[in-house]
mmCIF file of N, CA and C and ligand atoms in Angstrom:
data_model
loop_
_atom_site.group_PDB
_atom_site.id
_atom_site.type_symbol
_atom_site.label_atom_id
_atom_site.label_comp_id
_atom_site.label_asym_id
_atom_site.label_seq_id
_atom_site.Cartn_x
_atom_site.Cartn_y
_atom_site.Cartn_z
ATOM 1 N N TYR A 971 -22.960 -18.664 -11.617
ATOM 2 C CA TYR A 971 -23.900 -17.996 -12.325
ATOM 3 C C TYR A 971 -24.241 -18.787 -13.880
ATOM 4 N N SER A 972 -25.209 -18.759 -13.902
ATOM 5 C CA SER A 972 -25.620 -19.492 -15.597
ATOM 6 C C SER A 972 -25.683 -18.151 -16.180
ATOM 7 N N ASP A 973 -25.873 -18.466 -17.900
ATOM 8 C CA ASP A 973 -25.835 -17.587 -18.689
ATOM 9 C C ASP A 973 -27.031 -16.734 -18.647
ATOM 10 N N ALA A 974 -28.056 -17.372 -17.957
ATOM 11 C CA ALA A 974 -29.464 -16.868 -18.277
ATOM 12 C C ALA A 974 -29.363 -15.356 -16.502
ATOM 13 N N ASP A 975 -28.668 -16.354 -15.460
ATOM 14 C CA ASP A 975 -28.374 -14.938 -14.428
ATOM 15 C C ASP A 975 -27.591 -13.997 -14.940
ATOM 16 N N LEU A 976 -26.863 -13.973 -15.741
ATOM 17 C CA LEU A 976 -25.476 -13.015 -16.063
ATOM 18 C C LEU A 976 -26.668 -12.186 -17.354
ATOM 19 N N ASP A 977 -27.957 -12.486 -17.670
ATOM 20 C CA ASP A 977 -28.361 -11.664 -18.691
ATOM 21 C C ASP A 977 -29.332 -10.003 -17.946
ATOM 22 N N TRP A 978 -28.207 -9.365 -18.559
ATOM 23 C CA TRP A 978 -28.263 -8.151 -18.147
ATOM 24 C C TRP A 978 -29.530 -7.220 -18.263
ATOM 25 N N ARG A 979 -30.141 -7.858 -19.870
ATOM 26 C CA ARG A 979 -31.083 -7.034 -20.467
ATOM 27 C C ARG A 979 -32.546 -7.659 -19.656
ATOM 28 N N ASP A 980 -32.218 -8.750 -18.770
ATOM 29 C CA ASP A 980 -33.448 -9.297 -18.613
ATOM 30 C C ASP A 980 -34.234 -8.641 -17.110
ATOM 31 N N ASP A 981 -34.763 -7.765 -17.351
ATOM 32 C CA ASP A 981 -35.125 -7.253 -15.646
ATOM 33 C C ASP A 981 -35.033 -8.361 -14.811
ATOM 34 N N SER A 982 -35.498 -9.205 -14.644
ATOM 35 C CA SER A 982 -35.798 -10.312 -14.167
ATOM 36 C C SER A 982 -34.732 -11.312 -13.794
ATOM 37 N N SER A 983 -33.615 -10.946 -14.499
ATOM 38 C CA SER A 983 -32.352 -12.089 -14.110
ATOM 39 C C SER A 983 -31.961 -11.874 -12.713
ATOM 40 N N ARG A 984 -31.025 -12.960 -12.159
ATOM 41 C CA ARG A 984 -30.371 -12.744 -10.928
ATOM 42 C C ARG A 984 -29.340 -11.446 -10.511
ATOM 43 N N VAL A 985 -28.789 -11.140 -11.540
ATOM 44 C CA VAL A 985 -27.586 -10.029 -11.500
ATOM 45 C C VAL A 985 -28.650 -8.494 -11.396
ATOM 46 N N THR A 986 -29.940 -8.629 -12.815
ATOM 47 C CA THR A 986 -30.552 -7.235 -12.403
ATOM 48 C C THR A 986 -31.332 -6.983 -10.987
ATOM 49 N N ARG A 987 -31.650 -8.554 -10.678
ATOM 50 C CA ARG A 987 -32.444 -8.572 -8.940
ATOM 51 C C ARG A 987 -31.437 -8.331 -7.809
ATOM 52 N N GLU A 988 -30.546 -8.473 -8.041
ATOM 53 C CA GLU A 988 -29.157 -8.352 -7.136
ATOM 54 C C GLU A 988 -28.554 -6.499 -7.653
ATOM 55 N N ARG A 989 -28.657 -6.333 -8.115
ATOM 56 C CA ARG A 989 -27.902 -4.961 -8.553
ATOM 57 C C ARG A 989 -29.313 -3.761 -7.758
ATOM 58 N N ASP A 990 -30.680 -4.235 -8.377
ATOM 59 C CA ASP A 990 -32.236 -3.639 -7.425
ATOM 60 C C ASP A 990 -31.671 -3.787 -6.068
ATOM 61 N N ASP A 991 -31.115 -4.619 -5.479
ATOM 62 C CA ASP A 991 -31.411 -4.874 -4.131
ATOM 63 C C ASP A 991 -30.424 -5.284 -3.558
ATOM 64 N N GLN A 992 -29.580 -4.356 -2.839
ATOM 65 C CA GLN A 992 -28.188 -4.440 -2.346
ATOM 66 C C GLN A 992 -28.042 -5.829 -1.051
ATOM 67 N N SER A 993 -29.152 -5.987 -0.816
ATOM 68 C CA SER A 993 -28.838 -7.204 0.817
ATOM 69 C C SER A 993 -29.232 -8.466 -0.259
ATOM 70 N N LEU A 994 -29.071 -8.577 -1.396
ATOM 71 C CA LEU A 994 -28.947 -9.954 -2.460
ATOM 72 C C LEU A 994 -27.878 -10.207 -2.962
ATOM 73 N N ARG A 995 -26.780 -9.305 -2.992
ATOM 74 C CA ARG A 995 -25.443 -8.691 -2.959
ATOM 75 C C ARG A 995 -24.060 -9.739 -2.310
ATOM 76 N N ASP A 996 -24.545 -10.284 -1.483
ATOM 77 C CA ASP A 996 -23.831 -10.795 -0.397
ATOM 78 C C ASP A 996 -23.641 -12.038 -0.781
ATOM 79 N N ILE A 997 -22.944 -12.527 -1.486
ATOM 80 C CA ILE A 997 -23.052 -13.898 -2.217
ATOM 81 C C ILE A 997 -22.166 -14.785 -1.327
ATOM 82 N N VAL A 998 -23.156 -16.045 -0.997
ATOM 83 C CA VAL A 998 -22.028 -17.259 -0.227
ATOM 84 C C VAL A 998 -20.928 -17.573 -0.781
ATOM 85 N N LEU A 999 -19.378 -18.172 -0.774
ATOM 86 C CA LEU A 999 -18.529 -18.640 -1.641
ATOM 87 C C LEU A 999 -18.414 -20.066 -1.086
ATOM 88 N N SER A 1000 -18.035 -20.963 -1.929
ATOM 89 C CA SER A 1000 -18.047 -22.480 -1.762
ATOM 90 C C SER A 1000 -16.363 -22.480 -0.581
ATOM 91 N N GLN A 1001 -15.482 -21.179 -0.662
ATOM 92 C CA GLN A 1001 -14.330 -21.443 0.123
ATOM 93 C C GLN A 1001 -14.251 -19.789 -0.292
ATOM 94 N N VAL A 1002 -13.860 -19.545 1.153
ATOM 95 C CA VAL A 1002 -13.692 -17.591 1.098
ATOM 96 C C VAL A 1002 -11.857 -17.473 0.907
ATOM 97 N N THR A 1003 -11.186 -18.917 2.085
ATOM 98 C CA THR A 1003 -10.074 -18.594 2.081
ATOM 99 C C THR A 1003 -9.019 -19.344 1.407
ATOM 100 N N PRO A 1004 -8.351 -19.042 0.381
ATOM 101 C CA PRO A 1004 -7.654 -19.779 -0.347
ATOM 102 C C PRO A 1004 -6.867 -20.645 0.759
ATOM 103 N N ASP A 1005 -6.604 -21.879 0.582
ATOM 104 C CA ASP A 1005 -5.692 -23.089 1.141
ATOM 105 C C ASP A 1005 -3.833 -22.050 1.365
ATOM 106 N N ALA A 1006 -3.847 -22.209 2.031
ATOM 107 C CA ALA A 1006 -2.368 -21.700 2.798
ATOM 108 C C ALA A 1006 -2.204 -20.380 2.292
ATOM 109 N N PHE A 1007 -3.343 -19.808 2.559
ATOM 110 C CA PHE A 1007 -3.341 -18.360 2.041
ATOM 111 C C PHE A 1007 -2.360 -17.118 3.008
ATOM 112 N N GLU A 1008 -2.098 -17.882 4.281
ATOM 113 C CA GLU A 1008 -1.136 -16.796 5.108
ATOM 114 C C GLU A 1008 0.098 -16.459 4.570
ATOM 115 N N GLU A 1009 0.394 -17.763 3.653
ATOM 116 C CA GLU A 1009 1.677 -17.801 3.274
ATOM 117 C C GLU A 1009 2.072 -17.052 1.868
ATOM 118 N N TYR A 1010 0.760 -16.204 1.499
ATOM 119 C CA TYR A 1010 1.502 -15.788 0.305
ATOM 120 C C TYR A 1010 1.355 -14.392 0.365
ATOM 121 N N GLU A 1011 2.393 -13.516 -0.140
ATOM 122 C CA GLU A 1011 2.633 -12.648 -0.063
ATOM 123 C C GLU A 1011 1.701 -11.240 -0.993
ATOM 124 N N THR A 1012 1.838 -11.671 -2.046
ATOM 125 C CA THR A 1012 1.163 -10.748 -3.237
ATOM 126 C C THR A 1012 -0.358 -11.835 -3.855
ATOM 127 N N VAL A 1013 -1.403 -10.950 -3.629
ATOM 128 C CA VAL A 1013 -2.683 -11.692 -4.045
ATOM 129 C C VAL A 1013 -3.261 -10.535 -4.786
ATOM 130 N N PHE A 1014 -3.499 -11.697 -6.332
ATOM 131 C CA PHE A 1014 -4.349 -10.702 -7.536
ATOM 132 C C PHE A 1014 -5.672 -11.163 -6.997
ATOM 133 N N VAL A 1015 -6.933 -10.164 -7.682
ATOM 134 C CA VAL A 1015 -7.788 -9.763 -7.312
ATOM 135 C C VAL A 1015 -8.458 -9.826 -8.410
ATOM 136 N N GLY A 1016 -8.918 -10.585 -8.900
ATOM 137 C CA GLY A 1016 -9.753 -10.103 -10.665
ATOM 138 C C GLY A 1016 -11.347 -9.938 -10.378
ATOM 139 N N TYR A 1017 -11.721 -9.540 -11.123
ATOM 140 C CA TYR A 1017 -13.300 -9.626 -11.842
ATOM 141 C C TYR A 1017 -13.863 -8.663 -12.388
ATOM 142 N N PRO A 1018 -15.014 -9.625 -13.287
ATOM 143 C CA PRO A 1018 -15.591 -8.423 -14.551
ATOM 144 C C PRO A 1018 -16.349 -7.309 -13.361
ATOM 145 N N VAL A 1019 -16.408 -5.984 -14.777
ATOM 146 C CA VAL A 1019 -17.446 -5.199 -14.006
ATOM 147 C C VAL A 1019 -18.467 -5.135 -14.471
ATOM 148 N N TRP A 1020 -19.815 -4.978 -13.341
ATOM 149 C CA TRP A 1020 -20.466 -4.937 -13.563
ATOM 150 C C TRP A 1020 -21.715 -3.727 -13.111
ATOM 151 N N TRP A 1021 -22.206 -3.377 -14.098
ATOM 152 C CA TRP A 1021 -22.793 -1.639 -13.492
ATOM 153 C C TRP A 1021 -21.901 -0.805 -12.955
ATOM 154 N N GLN A 1022 -20.687 -0.537 -13.678
ATOM 155 C CA GLN A 1022 -19.373 -0.164 -13.072
ATOM 156 C C GLN A 1022 -19.339 -0.215 -12.147
ATOM 157 N N MET A 1023 -19.718 -1.288 -11.183
ATOM 158 C CA MET A 1023 -19.648 -2.215 -9.775
ATOM 159 C C MET A 1023 -18.349 -3.283 -10.172
ATOM 160 N N ALA A 1024 -17.156 -3.733 -9.024
ATOM 161 C CA ALA A 1024 -16.334 -4.827 -9.362
ATOM 162 C C ALA A 1024 -18.029 -5.778 -9.240
ATOM 163 N N ALA A 1025 -18.103 -7.004 -9.507
ATOM 164 C CA ALA A 1025 -19.175 -7.620 -9.861
ATOM 165 C C ALA A 1025 -19.134 -8.486 -8.081
ATOM 166 N N TRP A 1026 -20.033 -8.297 -7.355
ATOM 167 C CA TRP A 1026 -20.531 -8.352 -6.526
ATOM 168 C C TRP A 1026 -19.862 -9.800 -5.363
ATOM 169 N N PRO A 1027 -19.817 -11.249 -6.555
ATOM 170 C CA PRO A 1027 -19.511 -12.194 -5.343
ATOM 171 C C PRO A 1027 -17.808 -11.941 -5.070
ATOM 172 N N VAL A 1028 -17.115 -11.166 -5.400
ATOM 173 C CA VAL A 1028 -15.738 -11.150 -5.401
ATOM 174 C C VAL A 1028 -15.759 -10.242 -3.775
ATOM 175 N N ASN A 1029 -17.024 -9.743 -3.127
ATOM 176 C CA ASN A 1029 -17.140 -9.317 -2.058
ATOM 177 C C ASN A 1029 -16.475 -9.844 -0.705
ATOM 178 N N ARG A 1030 -17.126 -10.890 -0.969
ATOM 179 C CA ARG A 1030 -16.797 -11.437 0.478
ATOM 180 C C ARG A 1030 -15.247 -12.461 0.688
ATOM 181 N N PHE A 1031 -14.669 -12.641 -0.894
ATOM 182 C CA PHE A 1031 -13.298 -12.679 -0.702
ATOM 183 C C PHE A 1031 -12.424 -11.764 -0.101
ATOM 184 N N VAL A 1032 -12.552 -10.203 -0.757
ATOM 185 C CA VAL A 1032 -12.072 -9.375 -0.013
ATOM 186 C C VAL A 1032 -12.305 -8.655 1.511
ATOM 187 N N ARG A 1033 -13.715 -9.015 1.713
ATOM 188 C CA ARG A 1033 -13.853 -8.536 3.138
ATOM 189 C C ARG A 1033 -13.453 -9.667 3.904
ATOM 190 N N ASP A 1034 -13.470 -10.866 3.956
ATOM 191 C CA ASP A 1034 -13.448 -11.977 4.987
ATOM 192 C C ASP A 1034 -12.077 -12.553 5.088
ATOM 193 N N ASN A 1035 -11.203 -12.101 4.266
ATOM 194 C CA ASN A 1035 -9.819 -12.262 4.211
ATOM 195 C C ASN A 1035 -8.692 -10.987 5.047
ATOM 196 N N ASP A 1036 -7.651 -11.808 5.605
ATOM 197 C CA ASP A 1036 -6.383 -10.555 6.646
ATOM 198 C C ASP A 1036 -5.626 -10.519 5.120
ATOM 199 N N PHE A 1037 -5.761 -9.232 4.866
ATOM 200 C CA PHE A 1037 -4.391 -9.189 3.917
ATOM 201 C C PHE A 1037 -2.861 -7.873 4.285
ATOM 202 N N VAL A 1038 -3.186 -7.879 5.627
ATOM 203 C CA VAL A 1038 -2.272 -7.390 6.444
ATOM 204 C C VAL A 1038 -0.764 -8.181 5.768
ATOM 205 N N ARG A 1039 -0.081 -6.815 5.490
ATOM 206 C CA ARG A 1039 1.496 -7.466 5.366
ATOM 207 C C ARG A 1039 1.276 -8.519 3.352
ATOM 208 N N LYS A 1040 0.466 -8.036 3.233
ATOM 209 C CA LYS A 1040 0.323 -8.480 1.498
ATOM 210 C C LYS A 1040 0.426 -7.405 1.034
ATOM 211 N N THR A 1041 0.729 -7.307 -0.758
ATOM 212 C CA THR A 1041 0.341 -6.589 -1.570
ATOM 213 C C THR A 1041 -0.907 -6.969 -1.993
ATOM 214 N N VAL A 1042 -1.758 -6.327 -2.962
ATOM 215 C CA VAL A 1042 -2.729 -6.343 -3.165
ATOM 216 C C VAL A 1042 -3.129 -6.004 -4.597
ATOM 217 N N ILE A 1043 -2.764 -6.996 -5.928
ATOM 218 C CA ILE A 1043 -2.699 -6.050 -7.430
ATOM 219 C C ILE A 1043 -4.614 -6.565 -7.698
ATOM 220 N N PRO A 1044 -5.194 -5.409 -7.659
ATOM 221 C CA PRO A 1044 -6.518 -5.947 -8.675
ATOM 222 C C PRO A 1044 -6.232 -5.303 -9.780
ATOM 223 N N PHE A 1045 -7.544 -6.229 -10.708
ATOM 224 C CA PHE A 1045 -7.753 -6.374 -12.083
ATOM 225 C C PHE A 1045 -8.943 -6.479 -12.729
ATOM 226 N N CYS A 1046 -9.124 -6.226 -13.581
ATOM 227 C CA CYS A 1046 -10.521 -6.402 -13.974
ATOM 228 C C CYS A 1046 -11.141 -6.359 -15.836
ATOM 229 N N THR A 1047 -11.759 -7.290 -15.691
ATOM 230 C CA THR A 1047 -12.574 -7.120 -17.236
ATOM 231 C C THR A 1047 -13.798 -6.029 -17.647
ATOM 232 N N SER A 1048 -14.002 -5.550 -18.858
ATOM 233 C CA SER A 1048 -15.041 -5.288 -18.689
ATOM 234 C C SER A 1048 -15.205 -4.684 -20.675
ATOM 235 N N THR A 1049 -16.573 -4.382 -20.994
ATOM 236 C CA THR A 1049 -16.462 -4.124 -22.071
ATOM 237 C C THR A 1049 -15.767 -2.350 -22.487
ATOM 238 N N SER A 1050 -15.756 -1.625 -22.341
ATOM 239 C CA SER A 1050 -16.037 -0.468 -22.155
ATOM 240 C C SER A 1050 -15.363 0.684 -21.208
ATOM 241 N N SER A 1051 -16.186 0.162 -19.666
ATOM 242 C CA SER A 1051 -16.111 0.674 -18.272
ATOM 243 C C SER A 1051 -14.467 0.977 -17.621
ATOM 244 N N SER A 1052 -13.833 1.926 -17.029
ATOM 245 C CA SER A 1052 -12.925 2.147 -16.801
ATOM 246 C C SER A 1052 -12.712 1.286 -15.270
ATOM 247 N N MET A 1053 -12.051 0.651 -14.460
ATOM 248 C CA MET A 1053 -11.519 0.274 -12.743
ATOM 249 C C MET A 1053 -13.203 1.870 -12.139
ATOM 250 N N GLY A 1054 -12.727 2.723 -13.164
ATOM 251 C CA GLY A 1054 -13.165 3.531 -11.967
ATOM 252 C C GLY A 1054 -13.190 3.559 -10.347
ATOM 253 N N SER A 1055 -13.993 3.290 -9.629
ATOM 254 C CA SER A 1055 -14.226 3.521 -8.286
ATOM 255 C C SER A 1055 -14.001 1.968 -7.538
ATOM 256 N N THR A 1056 -14.061 0.758 -8.674
ATOM 257 C CA THR A 1056 -13.839 -0.501 -8.370
ATOM 258 C C THR A 1056 -13.075 -0.898 -7.090
ATOM 259 N N ARG A 1057 -11.537 -0.259 -7.284
ATOM 260 C CA ARG A 1057 -10.771 -0.815 -6.953
ATOM 261 C C ARG A 1057 -10.780 0.114 -5.725
ATOM 262 N N GLN A 1058 -11.026 1.087 -5.415
ATOM 263 C CA GLN A 1058 -10.986 1.950 -4.147
ATOM 264 C C GLN A 1058 -11.968 1.393 -2.816
ATOM 265 N N THR A 1059 -13.235 1.059 -3.673
ATOM 266 C CA THR A 1059 -14.437 0.261 -3.019
ATOM 267 C C THR A 1059 -13.809 -1.061 -2.603
ATOM 268 N N LEU A 1060 -12.837 -1.829 -3.320
ATOM 269 C CA LEU A 1060 -12.448 -2.738 -2.419
ATOM 270 C C LEU A 1060 -11.736 -2.893 -1.405
ATOM 271 N N GLU A 1061 -10.758 -2.189 -2.271
ATOM 272 C CA GLU A 1061 -9.887 -1.849 -0.841
ATOM 273 C C GLU A 1061 -10.565 -1.172 0.846
ATOM 274 N N GLN A 1062 -11.405 -0.399 0.629
ATOM 275 C CA GLN A 1062 -12.252 -0.226 1.255
ATOM 276 C C GLN A 1062 -12.546 -1.683 2.461
ATOM 277 N N LEU A 1063 -13.053 -1.959 1.574
ATOM 278 C CA LEU A 1063 -13.754 -3.183 1.872
ATOM 279 C C LEU A 1063 -13.424 -4.196 2.852
ATOM 280 N N ALA A 1064 -11.762 -4.105 2.193
ATOM 281 C CA ALA A 1064 -10.838 -5.795 2.911
ATOM 282 C C ALA A 1064 -10.375 -4.845 4.506
ATOM 283 N N GLY A 1065 -10.288 -3.548 4.082
ATOM 284 C CA GLY A 1065 -9.508 -2.996 5.118
ATOM 285 C C GLY A 1065 -8.220 -3.350 5.515
ATOM 286 N N SER A 1066 -7.368 -4.062 4.790
ATOM 287 C CA SER A 1066 -6.169 -3.777 5.033
ATOM 288 C C SER A 1066 -5.727 -4.296 3.401
ATOM 289 N N GLY A 1067 -3.968 -4.487 3.457
ATOM 290 C CA GLY A 1067 -3.193 -5.070 2.055
ATOM 291 C C GLY A 1067 -2.760 -3.345 1.993
ATOM 292 N N GLU A 1068 -1.603 -3.825 1.003
ATOM 293 C CA GLU A 1068 -1.226 -2.545 0.655
ATOM 294 C C GLU A 1068 -1.725 -2.749 -1.406
ATOM 295 N N TRP A 1069 -2.802 -1.978 -1.284
ATOM 296 C CA TRP A 1069 -3.490 -2.556 -2.952
ATOM 297 C C TRP A 1069 -2.418 -1.204 -3.658
ATOM 298 N N LEU A 1070 -2.284 -2.118 -4.767
ATOM 299 C CA LEU A 1070 -1.457 -1.809 -5.968
ATOM 300 C C LEU A 1070 -2.989 -0.611 -7.103
ATOM 301 N N ASP A 1071 -2.608 0.225 -7.998
ATOM 302 C CA ASP A 1071 -3.656 0.549 -8.837
ATOM 303 C C ASP A 1071 -4.093 -0.711 -9.348
ATOM 304 N N GLY A 1072 -3.593 -1.511 -10.107
ATOM 305 C CA GLY A 1072 -3.894 -2.472 -10.692
ATOM 306 C C GLY A 1072 -4.394 -1.977 -11.971
ATOM 307 N N GLN A 1073 -5.452 -3.174 -13.404
ATOM 308 C CA GLN A 1073 -5.108 -2.922 -14.774
ATOM 309 C C GLN A 1073 -6.850 -2.953 -14.876
ATOM 310 N N ARG A 1074 -7.223 -2.250 -16.062
ATOM 311 C CA ARG A 1074 -8.483 -2.637 -16.449
ATOM 312 C C ARG A 1074 -7.903 -3.399 -18.204
ATOM 313 N N PHE A 1075 -8.729 -5.205 -17.955
ATOM 314 C CA PHE A 1075 -8.905 -5.770 -19.476
ATOM 315 C C PHE A 1075 -10.096 -5.454 -20.714
ATOM 316 N N GLY A 1076 -10.093 -5.541 -21.947
ATOM 317 C CA GLY A 1076 -11.133 -5.517 -22.213
ATOM 318 C C GLY A 1076 -11.317 -6.630 -22.247
ATOM 319 N N GLU A 1077 -12.664 -7.229 -22.696
ATOM 320 C CA GLU A 1077 -13.589 -8.532 -22.227
ATOM 321 C C GLU A 1077 -12.646 -9.762 -22.941
ATOM 322 N N ASN A 1078 -12.027 -9.629 -23.652
ATOM 323 C CA ASN A 1078 -11.399 -10.817 -24.091
ATOM 324 C C ASN A 1078 -9.947 -10.442 -24.390
ATOM 325 N N PRO A 1079 -9.086 -9.887 -23.127
ATOM 326 C CA PRO A 1079 -7.628 -9.983 -23.510
ATOM 327 C C PRO A 1079 -6.704 -10.906 -24.449
ATOM 328 N N GLN A 1080 -5.886 -11.066 -24.938
ATOM 329 C CA GLN A 1080 -4.996 -11.816 -25.570
ATOM 330 C C GLN A 1080 -4.330 -11.673 -24.174
ATOM 331 N N ASP A 1081 -3.368 -13.665 -24.548
ATOM 332 C CA ASP A 1081 -2.632 -13.763 -23.431
ATOM 333 C C ASP A 1081 -1.280 -13.083 -23.226
ATOM 334 N N GLY A 1082 -1.005 -12.658 -24.132
ATOM 335 C CA GLY A 1082 0.239 -11.747 -24.496
ATOM 336 C C GLY A 1082 0.205 -10.496 -23.380
ATOM 337 N N MET A 1083 -1.162 -9.749 -23.684
ATOM 338 C CA MET A 1083 -0.851 -8.269 -23.137
ATOM 339 C C MET A 1083 -1.220 -8.924 -21.651
ATOM 340 N N VAL A 1084 -1.843 -10.050 -21.037
ATOM 341 C CA VAL A 1084 -2.136 -10.214 -19.503
ATOM 342 C C VAL A 1084 -0.577 -10.367 -19.046
ATOM 343 N N GLU A 1085 0.063 -11.410 -19.573
ATOM 344 C CA GLU A 1085 1.827 -11.934 -19.378
ATOM 345 C C GLU A 1085 2.619 -10.310 -19.314
ATOM 346 N N ASP A 1086 2.579 -9.456 -20.502
ATOM 347 C CA ASP A 1086 3.373 -8.371 -20.555
ATOM 348 C C ASP A 1086 2.709 -7.668 -19.452
ATOM 349 N N TRP A 1087 1.794 -6.956 -18.493
ATOM 350 C CA TRP A 1087 1.014 -7.261 -17.716
ATOM 351 C C TRP A 1087 1.778 -7.513 -16.600
ATOM 352 N N VAL A 1088 1.560 -8.843 -16.483
ATOM 353 C CA VAL A 1088 2.581 -9.565 -14.835
ATOM 354 C C VAL A 1088 4.353 -9.097 -15.070
ATOM 355 N N GLU A 1089 4.582 -9.172 -16.403
ATOM 356 C CA GLU A 1089 5.808 -9.054 -15.821
ATOM 357 C C GLU A 1089 6.460 -7.641 -15.720
ATOM 358 N N SER A 1090 5.402 -6.595 -16.210
ATOM 359 C CA SER A 1090 6.220 -5.099 -16.276
ATOM 360 C C SER A 1090 5.718 -4.888 -14.170
ATOM 361 N N LEU A 1091 4.891 -6.052 -13.326
ATOM 362 C CA LEU A 1091 5.365 -5.790 -12.152
ATOM 363 C C LEU A 1091 6.984 -5.992 -11.124
ATOM 364 N N ASN A 1092 7.071 -6.702 -11.785
ATOM 365 C CA ASN A 1092 8.517 -6.894 -11.439
ATOM 366 C C ASN A 1092 8.089 -7.206 -10.439
ATOM 367 N N ILE A 1093 7.302 -8.723 -10.077
ATOM 368 C CA ILE A 1093 7.068 -9.513 -8.656
ATOM 369 C C ILE A 1093 8.295 -10.251 -8.263
HETATM 370 C C1 FMN B 919 -24.434 -7.976 -15.190
HETATM 371 C C2 FMN B 919 -23.411 -7.218 -15.729
HETATM 372 C C3 FMN B 919 -23.211 -6.060 -16.149
HETATM 373 C C4 FMN B 919 -22.387 -5.357 -16.974
HETATM 374 N N1 FMN B 919 -21.912 -4.087 -17.245
HETATM 375 C C5 FMN B 919 -20.927 -3.636 -17.612
HETATM 376 C C6 FMN B 919 -20.497 -2.220 -17.532
HETATM 377 O O1 FMN B 919 -21.202 -1.410 -16.275
HETATM 378 N N2 FMN B 919 -19.208 -1.876 -18.139
HETATM 379 C C7 FMN B 919 -18.999 -2.924 -18.969
HETATM 380 O O2 FMN B 919 -18.053 -1.619 -19.662
HETATM 381 N N3 FMN B 919 -18.941 -3.707 -18.732
HETATM 382 C C8 FMN B 919 -20.239 -4.283 -18.570
HETATM 383 N N4 FMN B 919 -20.574 -5.652 -18.447
HETATM 384 C C9 FMN B 919 -19.783 -6.617 -19.461
HETATM 385 C C10 FMN B 919 -19.020 -7.126 -18.621
HETATM 386 O O3 FMN B 919 -17.784 -6.581 -17.933
HETATM 387 C C11 FMN B 919 -17.732 -8.275 -19.363
HETATM 388 O O4 FMN B 919 -18.809 -9.245 -19.730
HETATM 389 C C12 FMN B 919 -16.595 -8.894 -18.493
HETATM 390 O O5 FMN B 919 -15.578 -8.182 -17.953
HETATM 391 C C13 FMN B 919 -16.557 -10.258 -19.212
HETATM 392 O O6 FMN B 919 -15.613 -10.719 -18.414
HETATM 393 P P1 FMN B 919 -16.035 -12.449 -17.912
HETATM 394 O O7 FMN B 919 -16.214 -13.130 -19.233
HETATM 395 O O8 FMN B 919 -15.393 -12.876 -17.282
HETATM 396 O O9 FMN B 919 -17.823 -11.785 -17.077
HETATM 397 C C14 FMN B 919 -21.608 -5.919 -18.043
HETATM 398 C C15 FMN B 919 -21.965 -7.562 -17.881
HETATM 399 C C16 FMN B 919 -22.947 -7.870 -17.007
HETATM 400 C C17 FMN B 919 -23.133 -9.573 -16.840
#
């Protein structure tokens, strides 16, 4: 997504068109399943919040991978919105995995905040 694609103030930008037409939100990924995905026990799923939704490019990753026996830890960034229902929506889309509550960060979190959070998880 270019800066123009992400211009939420522009009625004809890519994100605005995708917001208004759900059929445009099924975004093809260059790689759906990371290499050696079956070897991972914990998966972090990070995304920005777009109009109170998880940015939809993450949907195929969540929908098309198998999270059975994995712990899934969602986290998001936003200007002001909370995680809201984004976590539950992604968990339903995935249909598998042990989804933790996750964490919301502001737009530009400092490294220390992220590190403190990761350490608090005791993984
Ligand atoms: C299309 C679009 C919609 C957005 N909607 C929201 C929103 O509903 N609530 C909010 O707090 N921030 C919203 N934002 C701000 C983004 O969440 C924020 O810019 C993003 O988390 C920053 O991460 P990034 O640099 O990885 O994009 C929106 C941004 C864009 C581009």
